[in-house]
XYZ file of C-alpha atoms in Angstrom:
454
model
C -12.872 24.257 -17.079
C -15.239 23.129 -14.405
C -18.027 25.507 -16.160
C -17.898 23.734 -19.276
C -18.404 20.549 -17.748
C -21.136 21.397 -16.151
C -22.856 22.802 -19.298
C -21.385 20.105 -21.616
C -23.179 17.660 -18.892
C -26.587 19.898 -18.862
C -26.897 19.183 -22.814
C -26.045 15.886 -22.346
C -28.428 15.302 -19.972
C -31.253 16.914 -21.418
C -30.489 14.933 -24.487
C -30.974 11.456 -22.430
C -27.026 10.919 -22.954
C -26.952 9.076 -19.458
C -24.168 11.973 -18.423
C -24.264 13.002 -14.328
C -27.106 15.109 -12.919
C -25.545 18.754 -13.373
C -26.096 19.032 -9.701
C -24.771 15.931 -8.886
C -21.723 17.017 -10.761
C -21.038 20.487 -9.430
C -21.396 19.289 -5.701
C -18.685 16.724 -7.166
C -16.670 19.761 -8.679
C -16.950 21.531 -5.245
C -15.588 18.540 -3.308
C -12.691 18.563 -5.925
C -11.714 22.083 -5.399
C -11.638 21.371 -1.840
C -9.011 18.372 -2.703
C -7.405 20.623 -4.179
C -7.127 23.447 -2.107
C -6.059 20.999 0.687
C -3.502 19.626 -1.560
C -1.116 22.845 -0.605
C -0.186 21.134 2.597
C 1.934 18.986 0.330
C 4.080 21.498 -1.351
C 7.849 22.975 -0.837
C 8.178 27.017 -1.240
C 11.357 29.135 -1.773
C 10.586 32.286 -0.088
C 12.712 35.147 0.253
C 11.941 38.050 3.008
C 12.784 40.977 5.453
C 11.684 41.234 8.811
C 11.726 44.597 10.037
C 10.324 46.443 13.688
C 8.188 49.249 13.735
C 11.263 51.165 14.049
C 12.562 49.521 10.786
C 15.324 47.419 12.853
C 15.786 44.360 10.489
C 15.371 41.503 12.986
C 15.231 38.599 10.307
C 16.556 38.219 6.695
C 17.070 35.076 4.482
C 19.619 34.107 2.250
C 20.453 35.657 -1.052
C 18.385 32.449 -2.816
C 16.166 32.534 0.072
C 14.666 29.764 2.391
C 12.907 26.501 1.430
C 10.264 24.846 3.313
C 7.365 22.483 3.660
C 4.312 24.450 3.616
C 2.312 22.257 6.091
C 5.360 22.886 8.257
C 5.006 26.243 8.717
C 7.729 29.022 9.046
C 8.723 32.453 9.967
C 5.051 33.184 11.683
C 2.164 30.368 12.255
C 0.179 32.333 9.643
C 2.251 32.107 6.945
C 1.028 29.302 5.773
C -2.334 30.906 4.893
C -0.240 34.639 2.982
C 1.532 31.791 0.760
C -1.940 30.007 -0.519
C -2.622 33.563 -2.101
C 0.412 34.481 -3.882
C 1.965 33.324 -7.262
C 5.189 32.362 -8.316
C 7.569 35.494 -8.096
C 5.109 37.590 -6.163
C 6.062 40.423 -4.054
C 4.114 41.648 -1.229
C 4.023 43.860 2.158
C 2.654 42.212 4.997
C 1.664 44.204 8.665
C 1.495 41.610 10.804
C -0.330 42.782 14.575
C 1.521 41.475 17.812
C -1.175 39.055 18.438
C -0.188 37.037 15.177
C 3.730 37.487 15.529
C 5.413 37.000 18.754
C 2.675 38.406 21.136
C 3.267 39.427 24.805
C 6.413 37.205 25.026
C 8.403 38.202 22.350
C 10.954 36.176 20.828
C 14.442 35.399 21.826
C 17.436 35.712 19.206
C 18.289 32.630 17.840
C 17.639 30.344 14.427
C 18.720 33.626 12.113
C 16.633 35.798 14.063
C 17.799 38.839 16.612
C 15.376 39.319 19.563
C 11.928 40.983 19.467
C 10.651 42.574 22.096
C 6.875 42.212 23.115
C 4.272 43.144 21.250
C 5.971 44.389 19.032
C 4.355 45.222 15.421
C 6.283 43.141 12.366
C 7.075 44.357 8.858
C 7.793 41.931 6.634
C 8.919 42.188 2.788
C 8.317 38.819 1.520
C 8.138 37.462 -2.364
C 7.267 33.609 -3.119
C 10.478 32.334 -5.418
C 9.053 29.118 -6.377
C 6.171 27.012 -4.933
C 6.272 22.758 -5.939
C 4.292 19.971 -5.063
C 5.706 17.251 -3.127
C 4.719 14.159 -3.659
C 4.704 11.015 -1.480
C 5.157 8.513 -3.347
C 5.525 5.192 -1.571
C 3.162 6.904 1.351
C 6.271 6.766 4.114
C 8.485 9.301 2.641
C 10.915 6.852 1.594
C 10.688 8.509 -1.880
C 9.390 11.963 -1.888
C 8.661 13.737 -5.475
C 9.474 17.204 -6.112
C 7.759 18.702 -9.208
C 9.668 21.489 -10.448
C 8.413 22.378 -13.756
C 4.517 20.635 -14.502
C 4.241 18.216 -17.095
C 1.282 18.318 -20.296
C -1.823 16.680 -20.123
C -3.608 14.593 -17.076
C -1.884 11.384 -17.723
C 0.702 9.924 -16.078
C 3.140 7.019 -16.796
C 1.376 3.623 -15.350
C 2.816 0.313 -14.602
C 3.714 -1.146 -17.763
C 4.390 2.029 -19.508
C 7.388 2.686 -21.792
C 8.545 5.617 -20.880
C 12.116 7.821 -22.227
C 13.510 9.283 -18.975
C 16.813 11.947 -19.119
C 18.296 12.584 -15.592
C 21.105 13.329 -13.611
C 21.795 11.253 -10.821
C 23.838 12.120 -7.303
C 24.464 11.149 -3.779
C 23.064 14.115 -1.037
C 26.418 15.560 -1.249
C 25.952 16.300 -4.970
C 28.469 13.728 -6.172
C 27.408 13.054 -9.298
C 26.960 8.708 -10.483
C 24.842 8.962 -13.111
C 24.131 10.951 -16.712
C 21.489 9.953 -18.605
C 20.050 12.286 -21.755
C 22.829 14.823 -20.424
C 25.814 16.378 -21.839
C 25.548 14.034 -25.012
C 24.340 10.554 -23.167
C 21.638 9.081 -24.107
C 18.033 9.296 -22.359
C 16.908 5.760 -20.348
C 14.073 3.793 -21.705
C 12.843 1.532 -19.544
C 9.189 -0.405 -19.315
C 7.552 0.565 -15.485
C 7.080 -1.886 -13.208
C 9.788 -4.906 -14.295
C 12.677 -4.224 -12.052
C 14.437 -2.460 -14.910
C 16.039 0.228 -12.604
C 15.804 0.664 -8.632
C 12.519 0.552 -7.164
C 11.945 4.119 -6.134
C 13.051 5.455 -9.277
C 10.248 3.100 -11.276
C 7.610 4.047 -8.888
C 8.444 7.660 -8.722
C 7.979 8.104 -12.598
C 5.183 5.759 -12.999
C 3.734 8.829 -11.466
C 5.071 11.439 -14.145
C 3.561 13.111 -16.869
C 5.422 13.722 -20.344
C 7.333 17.100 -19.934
C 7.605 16.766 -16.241
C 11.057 17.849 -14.688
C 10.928 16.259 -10.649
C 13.760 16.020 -7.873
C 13.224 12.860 -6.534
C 14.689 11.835 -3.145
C 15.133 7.964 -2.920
C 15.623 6.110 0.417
C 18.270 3.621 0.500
C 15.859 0.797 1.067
C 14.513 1.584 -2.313
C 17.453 2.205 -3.987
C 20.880 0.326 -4.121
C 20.432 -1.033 -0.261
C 23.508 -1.618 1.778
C 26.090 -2.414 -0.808
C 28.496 -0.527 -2.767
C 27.134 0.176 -6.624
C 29.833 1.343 -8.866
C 28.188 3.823 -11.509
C 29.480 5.128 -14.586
C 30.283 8.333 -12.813
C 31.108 7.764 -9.381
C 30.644 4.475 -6.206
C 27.394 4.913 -4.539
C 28.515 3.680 -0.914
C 26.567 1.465 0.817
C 23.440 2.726 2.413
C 23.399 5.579 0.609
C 20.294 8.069 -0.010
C 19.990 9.030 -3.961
C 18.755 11.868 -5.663
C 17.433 12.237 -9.024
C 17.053 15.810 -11.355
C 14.436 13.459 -13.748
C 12.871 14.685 -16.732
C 9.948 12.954 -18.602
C 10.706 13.198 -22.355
C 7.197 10.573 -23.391
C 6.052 7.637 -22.426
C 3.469 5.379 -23.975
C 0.524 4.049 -21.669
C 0.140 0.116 -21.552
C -3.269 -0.437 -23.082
C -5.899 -1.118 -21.010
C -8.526 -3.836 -22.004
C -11.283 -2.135 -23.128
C -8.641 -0.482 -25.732
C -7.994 -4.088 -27.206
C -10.282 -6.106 -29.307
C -10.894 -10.305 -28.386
C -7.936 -11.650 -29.725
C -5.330 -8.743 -28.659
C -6.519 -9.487 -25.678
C -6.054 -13.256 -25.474
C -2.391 -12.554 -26.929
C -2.036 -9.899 -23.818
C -3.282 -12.042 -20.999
C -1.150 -15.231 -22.826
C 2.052 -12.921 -22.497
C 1.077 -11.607 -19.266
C 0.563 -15.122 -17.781
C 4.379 -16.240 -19.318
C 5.724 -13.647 -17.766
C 4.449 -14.483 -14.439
C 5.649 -17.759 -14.959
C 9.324 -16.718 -15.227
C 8.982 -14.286 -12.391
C 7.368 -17.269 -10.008
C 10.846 -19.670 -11.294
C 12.697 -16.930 -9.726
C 11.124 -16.937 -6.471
C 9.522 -13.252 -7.297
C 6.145 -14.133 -6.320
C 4.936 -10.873 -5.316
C 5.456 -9.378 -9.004
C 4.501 -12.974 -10.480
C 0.914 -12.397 -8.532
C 0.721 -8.704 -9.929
C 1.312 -10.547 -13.444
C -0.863 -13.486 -12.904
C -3.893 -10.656 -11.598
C -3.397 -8.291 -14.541
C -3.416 -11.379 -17.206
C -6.715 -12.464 -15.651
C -8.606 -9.289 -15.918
C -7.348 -8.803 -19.591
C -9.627 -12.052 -20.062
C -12.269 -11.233 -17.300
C -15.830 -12.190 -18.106
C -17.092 -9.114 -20.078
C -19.615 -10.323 -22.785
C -17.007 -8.490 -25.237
C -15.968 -12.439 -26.399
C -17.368 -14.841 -29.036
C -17.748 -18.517 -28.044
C -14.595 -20.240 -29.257
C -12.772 -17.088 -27.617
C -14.307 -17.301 -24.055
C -13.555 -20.696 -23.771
C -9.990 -20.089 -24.264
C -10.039 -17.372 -22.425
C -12.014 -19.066 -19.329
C -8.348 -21.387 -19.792
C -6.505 -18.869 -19.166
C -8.393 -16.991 -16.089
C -8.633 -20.389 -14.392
C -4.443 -20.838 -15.121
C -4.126 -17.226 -13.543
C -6.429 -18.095 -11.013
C -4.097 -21.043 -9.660
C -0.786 -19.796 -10.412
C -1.853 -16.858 -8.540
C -3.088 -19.117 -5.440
C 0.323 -20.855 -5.544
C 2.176 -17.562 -5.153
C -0.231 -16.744 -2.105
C 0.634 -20.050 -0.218
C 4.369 -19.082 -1.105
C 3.821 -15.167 0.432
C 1.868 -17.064 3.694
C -1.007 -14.953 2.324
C -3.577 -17.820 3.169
C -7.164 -16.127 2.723
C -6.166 -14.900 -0.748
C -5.042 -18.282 -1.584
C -8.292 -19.659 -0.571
C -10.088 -16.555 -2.372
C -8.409 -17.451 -5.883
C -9.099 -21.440 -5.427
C -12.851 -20.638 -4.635
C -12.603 -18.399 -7.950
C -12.009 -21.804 -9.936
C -14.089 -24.292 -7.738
C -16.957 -21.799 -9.240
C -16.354 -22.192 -12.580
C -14.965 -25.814 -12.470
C -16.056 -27.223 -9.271
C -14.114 -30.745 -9.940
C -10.872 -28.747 -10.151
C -8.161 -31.259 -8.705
C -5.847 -28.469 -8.360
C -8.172 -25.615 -6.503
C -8.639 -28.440 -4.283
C -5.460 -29.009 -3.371
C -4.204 -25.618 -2.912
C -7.330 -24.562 -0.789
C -6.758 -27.371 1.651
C -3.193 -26.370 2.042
C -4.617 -23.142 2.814
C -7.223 -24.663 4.985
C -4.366 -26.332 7.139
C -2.710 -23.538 7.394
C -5.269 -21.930 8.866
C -5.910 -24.772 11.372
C -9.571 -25.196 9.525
C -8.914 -28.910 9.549
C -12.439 -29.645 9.238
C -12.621 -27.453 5.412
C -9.272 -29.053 4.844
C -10.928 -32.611 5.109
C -13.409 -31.789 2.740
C -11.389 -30.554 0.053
C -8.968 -33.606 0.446
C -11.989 -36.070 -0.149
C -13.082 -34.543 -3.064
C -10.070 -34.135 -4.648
C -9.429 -38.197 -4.120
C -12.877 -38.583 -5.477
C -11.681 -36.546 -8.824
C -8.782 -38.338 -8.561
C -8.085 -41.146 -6.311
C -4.718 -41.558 -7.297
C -2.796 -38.611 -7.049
C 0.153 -38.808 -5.293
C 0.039 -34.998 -3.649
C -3.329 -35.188 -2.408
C -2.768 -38.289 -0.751
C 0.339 -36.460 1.013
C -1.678 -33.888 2.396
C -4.106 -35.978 3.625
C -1.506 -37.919 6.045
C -0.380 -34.612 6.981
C -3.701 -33.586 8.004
C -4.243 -36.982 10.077
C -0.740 -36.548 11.641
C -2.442 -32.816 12.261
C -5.913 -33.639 13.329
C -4.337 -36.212 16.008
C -1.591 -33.997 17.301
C -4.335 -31.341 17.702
C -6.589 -33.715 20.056
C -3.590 -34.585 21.986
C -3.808 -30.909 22.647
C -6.902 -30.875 23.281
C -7.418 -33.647 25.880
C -4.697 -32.006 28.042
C -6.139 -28.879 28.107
C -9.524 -29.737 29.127
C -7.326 -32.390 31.697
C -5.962 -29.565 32.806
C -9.330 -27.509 33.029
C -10.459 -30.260 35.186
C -8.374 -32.113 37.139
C -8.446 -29.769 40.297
C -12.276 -30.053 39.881
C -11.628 -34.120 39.940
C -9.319 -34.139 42.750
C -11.123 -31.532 45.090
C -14.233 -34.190 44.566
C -12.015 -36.960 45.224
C -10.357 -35.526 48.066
C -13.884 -34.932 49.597
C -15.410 -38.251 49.065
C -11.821 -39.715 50.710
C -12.184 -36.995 54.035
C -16.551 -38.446 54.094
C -15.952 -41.554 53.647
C -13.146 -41.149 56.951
C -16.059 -39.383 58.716
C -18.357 -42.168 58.343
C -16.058 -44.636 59.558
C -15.692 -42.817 62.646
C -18.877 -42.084 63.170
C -19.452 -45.536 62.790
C -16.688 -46.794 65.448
C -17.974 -44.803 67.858
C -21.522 -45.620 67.151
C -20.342 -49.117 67.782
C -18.424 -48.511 71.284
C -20.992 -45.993 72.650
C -24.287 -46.673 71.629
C -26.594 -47.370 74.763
C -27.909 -51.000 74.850
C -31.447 -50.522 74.565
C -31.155 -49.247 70.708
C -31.621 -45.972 70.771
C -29.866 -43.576 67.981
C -26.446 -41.545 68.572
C -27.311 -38.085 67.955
C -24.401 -36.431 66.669
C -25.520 -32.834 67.188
């Protein structure tokens, strides 16, 4: 595959097709196989094997279905690892492995399924790879891990907003089974990605799916029923419980992106888009109701792909998305995106009573009382009435004066000691010059001549 790229992009190129440099491109290709190659950390094997002595003592044998394990784990021998990269599914092989890459000079100990080998001692092993998966992350703390049992068609996967046809049995660790779903004459889940539709490591763990896919999928209870007791069709999940899900893509279909849409599909996108960040922010989900708001704005982003009448509707609507999206900030305490979006509008509409408003909250927030003040005046100078702005501007007196209340007893306190130490001395000179001057007056000799206090 990677050769016909790099000949499809030589003809291209040569035909002024603005394709990558060739070279360019194969470097890329190179760095991609190394991805790749480094990808095998993440992956589970079921390995069988026989672990025999020179003498053909069998010191180590697995399990009639043999032993599964994380590859970046390691197992049996640290070089393992390395044998398993080279083999394919349901390969057999013989490996000689030298006392200097087995147990060395110590030997080993029985224990862990293993009798005891002495030192340096030579190991035969009979080994064959059973099955070899990727494991996938998916949530990046291995809260919901991804086992891909059987690869799915194609390079695409399920995205947020995808409608996707799921079948899948559902358990708890101990097997129990809760859940049928395309199984023994149920019928398969549809569900859209991304809307809360089912529990949240179960969306994001087939948002990463491609059709034809069959996954285990392991599914923390923080991201799936939490600490209360679910009754299922099948079976109670009890509280706290981890899940696990035998999940098989039957299709999906991809949410469009905007460059698939023409002007007006993608007003009617961003419109729908915006609504429905508008019911989520009623319901206090602002995190998914800023996800909304952000995806409804670049459906209408400034592209040159709009006629006249269109952009200015659809300038509405990035400007709506642009606020509604600020408001949800100030709700998640996420201050500096607040003040990101606001600036956003003030750009395009720099008399924007609203921006105003919401960036000086911001602003306060972020103790920048003096940006805060600005914003305020110009929103009364917009529109000298409004009953909010004028709110926020007593709260940023009552603010502004409570902060230089702090700040004259701090520097107080930075320099009283100074004061009094100065005060203290004058008092103790002033003392000294009073004495001095008594005794200058009791002692001095009568013909005028100075007391030398030396």
């Amino acid at each position: 595959m990677f050769a016909k790229m790099v000949e499809l992009s030589r003809k291209l190129w040569r035909r002024g097709k603005g394709m990558i440099d060739p070279v360019i491109l194969m470097k890329s290709l190179v760095v991609y196989q190394l991805l790749i190659h480094n990808s095998f950390a993440s992956h589970m094997a079921t390995m069988k094997y026989q672990v025999a002595l020179e003498a053909g003592t069998v010191v180590a044998e697995t399990p009639e279905g043999g032993v599964e394990f994380y590859v970046n784990d390691g197992h049996l021998l640290p070089r393992l690892p390395k044998v398993i990269m080279t083999m394919t599914r349901g390969e057999k092989a013989e490996l000689i492995v030298q006392p200097q890459y087995a147990f060395g000079e110590k030997g080993r100990e029985a224990g862990s399924g293993f009798r005891s080998i002495p030192p340096d001692s030579m190991l035969y092993i009979n080994i064959e790879l059973v099955s070899f998966k990727p494991v996938i992350n998916v949530t990046g703390d291995f809260t919901v891990i991804k086992k891909i049992f059987k690869e799915g068609e194609g390079a695409f996967t399920a995205n947020e907003g995808a409608n996707v046809t799921v079948r899948y049995t559902a358990m708890l660790e101990d097997g129990t089974v809760f859940e049928k779903r395309g199984i023994d004459e149920t019928q398969p889940l549809k569900f859209v990605t991304d809307e809360e539709q089912v529990i949240t490591g179960l969306d994001r763990a087939v948002a990463t799916m491609k059709k034809g896919e069959r996954a285990i999928i392991s599914i923390h209870p923080d991201y799936a029923f939490g600490n209360v007791e679910v009754k299922q069709d099948l079976a109670i999940v009890p509280p706290g419980s981890k899940v696990v899900y035998d999940i098989e893509m039957v299709d999906f279909i991809k949410e469009k992106a905007p460059w698939e849409l023409n002007s007006n599909e993608k007003i009617k996108v961003a419109e729908r888009k915006k609504e429905e960040g508008n019911l989520l922010f009623k319901s206090g989900k602002y995190q998914r109701a800023a996800k909304k708001y952000d995806k409804a704005a670049d459906f209408v982003s400034r592209d040159g792909s709009l006629g006249d009448d269109e952009e200015k509707l659809a300038k509405s609507l990035r400007v709506s998305c642009w606020l509604n999206g600020a408001a949800c900030c100030l709700k998640l305490n996420d201050f500096p995106g607040a003040i990101k979006l606001c600036t956003q509008v003030l750009d395009v509409e720099f008399h924007n009573v609203k921006a105003l408003y919401r960036r000086a909250q911001a602003y306060i927030e972020t103790e920048d009382f003096l940006l805060a003040d600005v914003d305020i005046k110009k929103a009364l100078e917009v529109d000298p009435q409004n009953r909010e702005v004028k709110v926020l501007k007593m709260k940023l007196k009552q603010l502004q004066a409570d902060s230089d209340k702090k700040d004259a007893k701090l520097y107080e306190s930075m320099f009283a000691p100074k004061t009094k130490r100065l005060k203290v001395e004058k008092e103790e000179d002033e003392v000294v010059k009073m004495d001095m001057g008594n005794v200058g007056d009791s002692a001095a000799p009568s013909d005028g001549l100075i007391f030398d206090s030396r």
